[in-house]
Coordinates of N, CA and C in Angstrom, one line a residue:
M789 N 139.2 164.6 62.7 CA 140.5 165.3 62.5 C 141.5 164.5 61.7
I790 N 142.2 165.1 60.8 CA 143.1 164.4 59.9 C 144.4 164.2 60.7
D791 N 145.0 162.9 60.7 CA 146.2 162.7 61.5 C 147.4 162.6 60.6
H792 N 147.2 162.4 59.3 CA 148.3 162.4 58.4 C 147.8 162.6 56.9
I793 N 148.7 163.0 56.1 CA 148.4 163.2 54.7 C 149.6 162.6 53.9
E794 N 149.3 162.0 52.8 CA 150.3 161.5 51.9 C 149.9 161.8 50.4
N795 N 150.8 162.4 49.7 CA 150.5 162.6 48.2 C 151.7 162.0 47.4
E796 N 151.7 162.3 46.2 CA 152.7 161.7 45.3 C 154.1 162.2 45.6
Y797 N 154.2 163.3 46.4 CA 155.5 164.0 46.6 C 156.0 163.8 48.0
A798 N 155.1 163.7 49.0 CA 155.6 163.7 50.4 C 154.5 163.1 51.3
K799 N 154.9 162.9 52.5 CA 154.0 162.5 53.6 C 154.2 163.4 54.8
F800 N 153.1 163.6 55.4 CA 153.0 164.6 56.6 C 152.3 164.0 57.7
W801 N 152.7 164.2 58.9 CA 152.0 163.8 60.1 C 152.4 164.7 61.3
I802 N 151.7 164.7 62.3 CA 152.0 165.5 63.5 C 152.2 164.6 64.7
E803 N 153.3 164.9 65.4 CA 153.7 164.1 66.5 C 154.3 165.0 67.6
K804 N 153.8 165.0 68.8 CA 154.3 165.8 69.9 C 154.5 167.3 69.5
D805 N 153.5 167.9 68.9 CA 153.5 169.3 68.5 C 154.5 169.7 67.4
I806 N 155.1 168.7 66.7 CA 156.0 168.9 65.6 C 155.3 168.3 64.4
L807 N 155.3 169.1 63.3 CA 154.8 168.5 62.0 C 155.9 167.9 61.2
Y808 N 155.9 166.6 61.0 CA 156.9 165.9 60.2 C 156.5 165.9 58.8
F809 N 157.5 166.2 57.9 CA 157.2 166.4 56.5 C 158.4 165.7 55.8
V810 N 158.1 164.6 55.1 CA 159.2 163.8 54.4 C 158.9 163.7 52.9
Y811 N 159.8 164.2 52.2 CA 159.7 164.1 50.7 C 160.0 162.7 50.3
K812 N 159.3 162.3 49.2 CA 159.6 161.0 48.6 C 160.8 161.0 47.8
D813 N 161.5 159.9 47.5 CA 162.7 159.9 46.7 C 162.5 160.3 45.3
G814 N 163.4 161.1 44.8 CA 163.4 161.6 43.4 C 162.5 162.7 43.1
V815 N 162.0 163.4 44.1 CA 161.1 164.5 43.8 C 161.8 165.7 43.3
F816 N 161.3 166.3 42.2 CA 161.8 167.6 41.7 C 160.6 168.6 42.0
I817 N 161.0 169.7 42.7 CA 159.9 170.6 43.1 C 159.9 171.8 42.2
D818 N 158.7 171.9 41.4 CA 158.4 173.0 40.6 C 157.3 173.8 41.3
L819 N 156.8 174.8 40.8 CA 155.8 175.6 41.4 C 154.5 174.8 41.7
A820 N 154.1 174.0 40.8 CA 152.9 173.2 40.9 C 153.1 172.2 42.1
V821 N 154.2 171.6 42.2 CA 154.5 170.7 43.3 C 154.5 171.4 44.6
A822 N 155.2 172.6 44.7 CA 155.3 173.4 45.9 C 153.9 173.8 46.4
T823 N 153.1 174.2 45.4 CA 151.7 174.6 45.8 C 150.9 173.5 46.4
K824 N 151.0 172.3 45.8 CA 150.3 171.1 46.3 C 150.8 170.7 47.7
I825 N 152.1 170.8 47.9 CA 152.6 170.4 49.2 C 152.2 171.4 50.3
V826 N 152.2 172.6 50.0 CA 151.8 173.6 51.0 C 150.3 173.5 51.2
K827 N 149.5 173.3 50.2 CA 148.0 173.1 50.4 C 147.8 171.9 51.3
D828 N 148.4 170.8 51.1 CA 148.2 169.6 51.9 C 148.7 169.8 53.3
R829 N 149.9 170.5 53.5 CA 150.4 170.8 54.8 C 149.4 171.6 55.6
L830 N 148.8 172.7 55.0 CA 147.9 173.5 55.6 C 146.6 172.8 56.0
L831 N 146.2 171.9 55.2 CA 145.0 171.1 55.4 C 145.2 170.3 56.7
L832 N 146.4 169.7 56.9 CA 146.7 168.9 58.1 C 146.8 169.8 59.3
Q833 N 147.3 171.0 59.1 CA 147.5 171.9 60.3 C 146.2 172.5 60.8
Q834 N 145.2 172.6 60.0 CA 143.9 173.1 60.4 C 144.0 174.5 61.1
G835 N 144.8 175.4 60.6 CA 144.9 176.7 61.1 C 145.8 176.9 62.3
K836 N 146.5 175.9 62.7 CA 147.4 176.0 63.9 C 148.9 176.1 63.5
D837 N 149.6 177.0 64.1 CA 151.1 177.1 63.9 C 151.8 175.8 64.4
F838 N 152.8 175.4 63.6 CA 153.6 174.3 64.1 C 155.1 174.5 63.8
L839 N 155.9 173.8 64.6 CA 157.3 173.6 64.3 C 157.4 172.6 63.2
I840 N 158.3 172.7 62.2 CA 158.3 171.8 61.1 C 159.6 171.1 61.0
F841 N 159.5 169.8 61.0 CA 160.7 168.9 60.7 C 160.5 168.5 59.2
C842 N 161.4 168.9 58.4 CA 161.3 168.6 56.9 C 162.5 167.8 56.4
D843 N 162.2 166.6 56.1 CA 163.3 165.7 55.5 C 163.3 165.9 54.0
V844 N 164.3 166.6 53.6 CA 164.5 166.8 52.1 C 165.5 165.9 51.4
R845 N 165.8 164.8 52.1 CA 166.8 164.0 51.5 C 166.4 163.3 50.2
G846 N 165.1 163.2 49.9 CA 164.6 162.6 48.7 C 164.5 163.6 47.5
V847 N 164.7 164.9 47.8 CA 164.5 165.9 46.8 C 165.8 165.9 45.8
K848 N 165.5 165.9 44.5 CA 166.6 165.9 43.6 C 166.8 167.3 43.0
G849 N 165.9 168.2 43.3 CA 166.1 169.6 42.8 C 164.8 170.4 43.0
A850 N 164.9 171.7 42.8 CA 163.8 172.6 42.9 C 164.1 173.9 42.0
D851 N 163.1 174.3 41.3 CA 163.3 175.5 40.5 C 163.1 176.8 41.3
K852 N 163.5 177.9 40.7 CA 163.5 179.2 41.4 C 162.1 179.6 41.9
S853 N 161.1 179.4 41.1 CA 159.7 179.8 41.4 C 159.2 179.0 42.6
A854 N 159.6 177.7 42.7 CA 159.2 176.9 43.8 C 159.9 177.3 45.1
R855 N 161.2 177.5 45.0 CA 162.0 178.0 46.1 C 161.4 179.3 46.7
N856 N 161.1 180.2 45.8 CA 160.6 181.5 46.3 C 159.2 181.3 47.0
Y857 N 158.4 180.5 46.4 CA 157.0 180.2 46.9 C 157.1 179.6 48.3
L858 N 158.0 178.6 48.4 CA 158.2 177.9 49.7 C 158.7 178.8 50.8
A859 N 159.6 179.7 50.4 CA 160.2 180.6 51.3 C 159.2 181.7 51.9
L860 N 158.3 182.1 51.1 CA 157.3 183.1 51.5 C 155.9 182.5 51.8
E861 N 155.1 182.2 50.8 CA 153.8 181.7 51.0 C 153.9 180.3 51.7
G862 N 154.9 179.6 51.5 CA 155.1 178.3 52.1 C 155.4 178.3 53.5
S863 N 155.7 179.5 54.1 CA 156.1 179.6 55.5 C 154.9 179.9 56.4
V864 N 153.7 180.0 55.8 CA 152.5 180.3 56.6 C 152.3 179.2 57.6
L865 N 151.9 179.7 58.8 CA 151.6 178.8 60.0 C 152.8 177.9 60.4
T866 N 154.0 178.5 60.3 CA 155.2 177.7 60.7 C 155.9 178.6 61.8
K867 N 156.4 178.0 62.8 CA 157.2 178.7 63.9 C 158.7 178.6 63.6
A868 N 159.1 177.5 63.1 CA 160.6 177.3 62.8 C 160.6 176.0 61.9
I869 N 161.7 175.9 61.1 CA 161.8 174.8 60.2 C 163.2 174.2 60.4
A870 N 163.3 172.9 60.6 CA 164.5 172.2 60.6 C 164.5 171.3 59.3
L871 N 165.5 171.5 58.5 CA 165.7 170.8 57.2 C 166.7 169.6 57.5
L872 N 166.3 168.4 57.3 CA 167.2 167.3 57.4 C 167.7 167.0 56.0
V873 N 169.0 167.0 55.8 CA 169.7 166.8 54.5 C 170.7 165.7 54.6
N874 N 171.1 165.3 53.4 CA 172.2 164.4 53.3 C 173.3 165.1 52.5
I875 N 174.5 164.6 52.6 CA 175.6 165.3 52.0 C 175.8 164.6 50.6
P876 N 176.2 165.3 49.6 CA 176.3 166.7 49.5 C 175.1 167.4 48.8
L877 N 174.3 166.6 48.0 CA 173.3 167.2 47.2 C 172.2 168.0 47.9
T878 N 171.5 167.4 48.8 CA 170.4 168.2 49.5 C 171.0 169.3 50.4
N879 N 172.2 169.0 50.9 CA 172.8 170.1 51.7 C 173.1 171.3 50.8
A880 N 173.6 171.1 49.6 CA 173.9 172.2 48.7 C 172.6 172.9 48.3
L881 N 171.5 172.1 48.0 CA 170.2 172.6 47.5 C 169.6 173.4 48.7
S882 N 169.7 172.9 49.9 CA 169.0 173.6 51.0 C 169.8 174.9 51.4
G883 N 171.1 174.8 51.3 CA 171.9 176.0 51.6 C 171.6 177.1 50.5
F884 N 171.5 176.7 49.3 CA 171.2 177.6 48.2 C 169.8 178.2 48.4
Y885 N 168.8 177.4 48.8 CA 167.5 177.9 49.1 C 167.5 178.9 50.2
I886 N 168.2 178.7 51.3 CA 168.2 179.7 52.4 C 168.9 181.0 51.9
K887 N 170.0 180.8 51.2 CA 170.7 182.0 50.8 C 170.0 182.9 49.8
T888 N 169.4 182.2 48.8 CA 168.8 183.0 47.7 C 167.3 183.3 47.9
S889 N 166.6 182.5 48.7 CA 165.1 182.8 48.9 C 164.8 183.5 50.2
S890 N 165.7 183.6 51.1 CA 165.5 184.3 52.4 C 164.1 183.9 53.0
P891 N 164.0 182.7 53.5 CA 162.7 182.3 54.1 C 162.3 183.2 55.2
A892 N 161.0 183.4 55.3 CA 160.4 184.3 56.3 C 160.5 183.7 57.7
I893 N 160.7 182.5 57.9 CA 160.8 181.8 59.2 C 162.2 181.3 59.4
I894 N 162.6 181.2 60.7 CA 163.9 180.7 61.0 C 164.0 179.3 60.4
T895 N 165.0 179.0 59.6 CA 165.2 177.8 58.9 C 166.7 177.3 59.1
K896 N 166.9 176.2 59.6 CA 168.3 175.6 59.9 C 168.4 174.3 59.2
I897 N 169.7 174.0 58.8 CA 170.0 172.7 58.1 C 170.7 171.8 59.0
F898 N 170.3 170.5 59.0 CA 170.9 169.5 59.8 C 171.2 168.2 59.0
T899 N 172.2 167.5 59.4 CA 172.5 166.2 58.8 C 172.1 165.0 59.7
E900 N 171.7 165.4 61.0 CA 171.3 164.4 62.0 C 169.9 164.7 62.5
K901 N 169.0 163.7 62.4 CA 167.6 163.9 62.8 C 167.5 164.4 64.3
Q902 N 168.3 163.8 65.2 CA 168.2 164.2 66.6 C 168.6 165.6 66.8
E903 N 169.6 166.1 66.1 CA 170.0 167.5 66.2 C 168.9 168.4 65.7
A904 N 168.2 168.0 64.6 CA 167.1 168.8 64.1 C 166.0 168.9 65.1
L905 N 165.6 167.8 65.7 CA 164.6 167.7 66.7 C 164.9 168.5 67.9
K906 N 166.2 168.5 68.3 CA 166.7 169.2 69.5 C 166.5 170.7 69.2
F907 N 166.9 171.2 68.0 CA 166.7 172.6 67.6 C 165.2 173.0 67.8
L908 N 164.3 172.2 67.2 CA 162.9 172.5 67.3 C 162.4 172.5 68.7
N909 N 162.7 171.5 69.5 CA 162.3 171.5 70.9 C 162.8 172.7 71.7
N910 N 164.1 173.1 71.4 CA 164.7 174.2 72.1 C 164.0 175.5 71.6
H911 N 163.6 175.5 70.4 CA 163.0 176.7 69.8 C 161.7 177.1 70.5
T912 N 161.0 176.1 71.0 CA 159.8 176.4 71.7 C 160.0 177.1 73.1
L913 N 161.3 177.0 73.6 CA 161.6 177.6 74.9 C 162.1 179.1 74.7
T914 N 162.4 179.5 73.5 CA 162.9 180.8 73.3 C 161.8 181.8 72.9

């Protein structure tokens, strides 16, 4: 069984039924990057649904086709997504993503890791 994956854009691992997903610094997400990221995430998940903790603080931008892909096809096998952002850039990018791409899965933005994890842990109870 695979316990983690790392590519040139992000690293992924599973801990206590949460899939952690951390983008590397300076990543710009286009459709090719989004497709690679989702492919690797699904490989790690091996067909199982997960709550996703996604640290997007390293992302410097994303194009429209990538945002749309991540909001729809990229939501496969996810129960809920907590996006960890910093102020102001990734917060603005993430807010824009949620407003314009309408992700298929409940997606919330956080600036504190513990609040994001609390949301995910509480989501399993609802």
